[in-house]
């Protein structure tokens, strides 16, 4: 896997590589091509090194058996960021690092699969940062991201779209879906908007009054 740093008008999101299940090579290659800045969590660094990916920041609490000398011998100009805070996950630390450095957007990969506790934590925790940085969690079968008040996007007919509340979300209204909501509420564990889809080629619009809502664009 080649280096990254193909930069176009400084608009590309950073890329965070976590330590869950790897995405396929096509997804990884596309993200690397468009990512000017790459942060790798310490648990994933050996897999990343084995793929020959150029890394900008290695970040974590380094509570694993990590051969830092080996990492430094294989990477030039890599920054090592030690964050020992046990009250936060390494993914949270990486997101907050990017926010502190002024990044406006980031894609996150290798953050689902393997362990269900890690997967659900990573998926739900991204909502807390929605007003500070645009985040999209990507794996082989989904794009997951939170919305702020109103979301609108063009989809082909039949595109699977799930609306997953984190806690309770009130006064949700949608248009362009097969099963629209009109000033309704969703609550995790009781009622979600799972397995909806776009009704026609065109725009889907979702508005919410309050609460935290994840959109999941999923495919088999």
Short mmCIF file of C-alpha atoms in Angstrom, two decimals:
data_model
loop_
_atom_site.label_atom_id
_atom_site.label_comp_id
_atom_site.label_asym_id
_atom_site.label_seq_id
_atom_site.Cartn_x
_atom_site.Cartn_y
_atom_site.Cartn_z
CA UNK A 1 0.00 0.00 0.00
CA UNK A 2 1.54 3.29 -1.05
CA UNK A 3 1.86 6.56 0.78
CA UNK A 4 -0.94 9.09 0.99
CA UNK A 5 -0.79 12.89 0.88
CA UNK A 6 -2.67 13.63 -2.33
CA UNK A 7 -4.13 16.92 -1.14
CA UNK A 8 -6.80 18.90 -2.95
CA UNK A 9 -7.62 22.37 -1.58
CA UNK A 10 -7.18 21.17 2.03
CA UNK A 11 -10.74 19.86 2.05
CA UNK A 12 -10.07 16.17 2.54
CA UNK A 13 -10.93 14.55 5.87
CA UNK A 14 -8.23 13.11 8.07
CA UNK A 15 -8.24 9.34 8.52
CA UNK A 16 -8.28 7.49 11.85
CA UNK A 17 -7.32 3.81 11.75
CA UNK A 18 -8.59 1.96 14.82
CA UNK A 19 -8.00 -1.67 15.87
CA UNK A 20 -11.17 -3.55 14.89
CA UNK A 21 -11.89 -5.59 11.80
CA UNK A 22 -10.06 -4.42 8.68
CA UNK A 23 -12.01 -3.00 5.76
CA UNK A 24 -11.34 -4.34 2.29
CA UNK A 25 -8.40 -3.15 0.21
CA UNK A 26 -10.53 -1.10 -2.19
CA UNK A 27 -12.06 1.00 0.60
CA UNK A 28 -8.69 1.43 2.29
CA UNK A 29 -7.02 2.47 -0.95
CA UNK A 30 -9.68 5.06 -1.78
CA UNK A 31 -9.48 6.60 1.68
CA UNK A 32 -5.69 6.72 1.66
CA UNK A 33 -5.70 8.46 -1.71
CA UNK A 34 -7.86 11.27 -0.37
CA UNK A 35 -6.59 11.53 3.20
CA UNK A 36 -3.87 14.12 3.80
CA UNK A 37 -3.40 13.19 7.48
CA UNK A 38 -3.46 9.73 9.06
CA UNK A 39 -3.75 8.89 12.76
CA UNK A 40 -3.27 5.26 13.83
CA UNK A 41 -4.23 3.86 17.23
CA UNK A 42 -1.42 1.97 18.90
CA UNK A 43 -3.14 -1.42 18.73
CA UNK A 44 -3.30 -1.25 14.93
CA UNK A 45 0.16 0.05 14.14
CA UNK A 46 1.79 -3.28 13.26
CA UNK A 47 -0.97 -4.16 10.77
CA UNK A 48 -0.62 -0.68 9.27
CA UNK A 49 3.17 -1.01 9.02
CA UNK A 50 2.78 -4.38 7.31
CA UNK A 51 0.67 -2.67 4.63
CA UNK A 52 3.32 0.00 4.05
CA UNK A 53 1.00 2.88 4.94
CA UNK A 54 2.59 6.24 5.70
CA UNK A 55 1.48 7.37 9.16
CA UNK A 56 1.48 10.91 10.53
CA UNK A 57 0.52 10.22 14.16
CA UNK A 58 0.70 7.11 16.34
CA UNK A 59 -1.58 7.65 19.31
CA UNK A 60 -2.72 5.74 22.39
CA UNK A 61 -1.95 4.70 25.92
CA UNK A 62 0.65 2.15 24.75
CA UNK A 63 -0.60 -0.48 27.20
CA UNK A 64 0.27 -3.25 24.73
CA UNK A 65 3.63 -4.77 23.94
CA UNK A 66 4.64 -2.20 21.34
CA UNK A 67 8.12 -2.11 19.86
CA UNK A 68 8.38 1.64 19.38
CA UNK A 69 11.92 1.44 18.01
CA UNK A 70 10.67 -0.84 15.26
CA UNK A 71 7.89 1.62 14.41
CA UNK A 72 10.27 4.56 14.25
CA UNK A 73 12.70 2.60 12.08
CA UNK A 74 9.96 2.02 9.47
CA UNK A 75 8.41 5.49 9.44
CA UNK A 76 9.85 8.93 8.82
CA UNK A 77 8.43 12.06 10.42
CA UNK A 78 5.93 10.13 12.53
CA UNK A 79 4.67 11.86 15.66
CA UNK A 80 4.14 9.66 18.72
CA UNK A 81 1.36 10.95 21.00
CA UNK A 82 1.06 9.29 24.41
CA UNK A 83 -2.39 9.66 25.97
CA UNK A 84 -2.71 7.53 29.13
CA UNK A 85 -6.20 8.69 30.17
CA UNK A 86 -8.09 5.48 31.05
CA UNK A 87 -11.45 7.30 31.18
CA UNK A 88 -11.48 7.61 27.40
CA UNK A 89 -11.08 5.13 24.57
CA UNK A 90 -8.15 5.55 22.21
CA UNK A 91 -10.62 6.44 19.44
CA UNK A 92 -12.04 9.27 21.55
CA UNK A 93 -8.50 10.49 22.19
CA UNK A 94 -7.75 10.47 18.45
CA UNK A 95 -10.91 12.43 17.65
CA UNK A 96 -10.12 15.00 20.34
CA UNK A 97 -6.54 15.25 19.08
CA UNK A 98 -7.80 16.12 15.59
CA UNK A 99 -10.25 18.67 16.99
CA UNK A 100 -7.45 20.32 18.98
CA UNK A 101 -5.31 20.48 15.83
CA UNK A 102 -8.11 22.22 13.93
CA UNK A 103 -9.30 19.41 11.66
CA UNK A 104 -12.88 19.82 10.46
CA UNK A 105 -13.60 16.27 9.32
CA UNK A 106 -12.35 12.71 9.69
CA UNK A 107 -13.17 9.25 8.40
CA UNK A 108 -12.78 6.33 10.81
CA UNK A 109 -11.99 2.76 9.74
CA UNK A 110 -11.29 -0.56 11.49
CA UNK A 111 -13.57 0.54 14.35
CA UNK A 112 -16.23 -2.20 14.14
CA UNK A 113 -16.26 -5.99 14.10
CA UNK A 114 -14.27 -8.35 16.34
CA UNK A 115 -15.64 -7.18 19.72
CA UNK A 116 -19.24 -6.05 20.01
CA UNK A 117 -18.55 -3.87 23.06
CA UNK A 118 -15.93 -1.90 21.15
CA UNK A 119 -18.14 -1.66 18.07
CA UNK A 120 -21.20 -0.26 19.85
CA UNK A 121 -19.08 2.12 21.92
CA UNK A 122 -17.31 3.47 18.84
CA UNK A 123 -20.55 3.87 16.89
CA UNK A 124 -22.41 5.67 19.66
CA UNK A 125 -19.59 7.83 20.99
CA UNK A 126 -19.19 9.77 17.75
CA UNK A 127 -22.42 11.71 18.42
CA UNK A 128 -20.79 13.70 21.22
CA UNK A 129 -18.43 15.36 18.73
CA UNK A 130 -20.99 16.29 16.07
CA UNK A 131 -20.74 20.04 16.73
CA UNK A 132 -16.94 20.04 16.63
CA UNK A 133 -15.92 17.77 13.74
CA UNK A 134 -17.63 15.91 10.92
CA UNK A 135 -17.13 12.16 11.46
CA UNK A 136 -18.00 9.17 9.31
CA UNK A 137 -17.37 5.63 10.54
CA UNK A 138 -16.75 3.33 7.57
CA UNK A 139 -16.58 -0.44 7.23
CA UNK A 140 -17.24 -2.97 4.48
CA UNK A 141 -21.01 -2.74 4.87
CA UNK A 142 -21.88 0.72 6.18
CA UNK A 143 -21.27 4.42 6.56
CA UNK A 144 -22.34 5.69 9.98
CA UNK A 145 -22.57 9.33 11.01
CA UNK A 146 -24.59 11.66 13.28
CA UNK A 147 -26.75 14.51 12.04
CA UNK A 148 -27.21 18.03 13.38
CA UNK A 149 -30.83 19.18 13.15
CA UNK A 150 -31.28 18.67 9.40
CA UNK A 151 -29.78 16.23 6.90
CA UNK A 152 -30.37 16.15 3.14
CA UNK A 153 -28.72 13.94 0.52
CA UNK A 154 -29.50 12.48 -2.91
CA UNK A 155 -29.82 8.67 -3.03
CA UNK A 156 -30.68 6.16 -5.76
CA UNK A 157 -34.02 4.39 -5.32
CA UNK A 158 -33.89 1.56 -2.80
CA UNK A 159 -30.78 2.72 -0.95
CA UNK A 160 -30.88 1.20 2.57
CA UNK A 161 -31.00 3.90 5.25
CA UNK A 162 -31.42 3.23 8.97
CA UNK A 163 -32.09 5.87 11.62
CA UNK A 164 -30.71 4.80 14.98
CA UNK A 165 -31.37 7.00 18.03
CA UNK A 166 -28.86 7.28 20.83
CA UNK A 167 -31.24 7.58 23.76
CA UNK A 168 -34.42 9.33 22.64
CA UNK A 169 -34.87 11.58 19.62
CA UNK A 170 -38.06 13.63 19.38
CA UNK A 171 -39.97 15.29 16.56
CA UNK A 172 -38.34 13.46 13.67
CA UNK A 173 -39.72 14.25 10.23
CA UNK A 174 -38.51 12.70 6.99
CA UNK A 175 -39.21 12.90 3.28
CA UNK A 176 -38.02 10.73 0.43
CA UNK A 177 -38.06 7.49 2.43
CA UNK A 178 -40.28 4.47 1.80
CA UNK A 179 -41.57 4.78 5.37
CA UNK A 180 -41.58 8.44 6.37
CA UNK A 181 -41.88 9.82 9.88
CA UNK A 182 -43.95 12.91 10.65
CA UNK A 183 -43.13 14.55 14.00
CA UNK A 184 -42.45 11.17 15.59
CA UNK A 185 -40.01 9.94 18.22
CA UNK A 186 -37.48 7.12 18.28
CA UNK A 187 -35.92 5.59 21.37
CA UNK A 188 -33.06 3.13 21.50
CA UNK A 189 -34.23 -0.25 22.70
CA UNK A 190 -37.89 0.53 22.05
CA UNK A 191 -38.32 1.96 18.56
CA UNK A 192 -35.73 2.65 15.88
CA UNK A 193 -35.84 3.49 12.18
CA UNK A 194 -34.04 0.35 11.11
CA UNK A 195 -34.01 -0.93 7.50
CA UNK A 196 -35.78 1.95 5.78
CA UNK A 197 -34.85 2.94 2.22
CA UNK A 198 -35.07 5.76 -0.28
CA UNK A 199 -38.41 5.66 -2.10
CA UNK A 200 -37.23 7.04 -5.45
CA UNK A 201 -34.13 8.47 -7.08
CA UNK A 202 -33.84 11.81 -5.34
CA UNK A 203 -33.26 13.65 -2.11
CA UNK A 204 -33.91 12.24 1.34
CA UNK A 205 -34.45 14.84 4.04
CA UNK A 206 -34.41 14.24 7.78
CA UNK A 207 -35.01 16.83 10.49
CA UNK A 208 -34.99 16.40 14.26
CA UNK A 209 -35.94 18.75 17.08
CA UNK A 210 -33.71 17.29 19.78
CA UNK A 211 -31.65 14.23 20.59
CA UNK A 212 -28.80 12.29 19.02
CA UNK A 213 -29.49 10.42 15.79
CA UNK A 214 -27.18 8.21 13.77
CA UNK A 215 -27.71 7.63 10.07
CA UNK A 216 -26.52 4.27 8.82
CA UNK A 217 -26.12 3.79 5.09
CA UNK A 218 -25.89 0.00 4.91
CA UNK A 219 -25.52 -2.67 2.27
CA UNK A 220 -24.97 -6.43 2.28
#
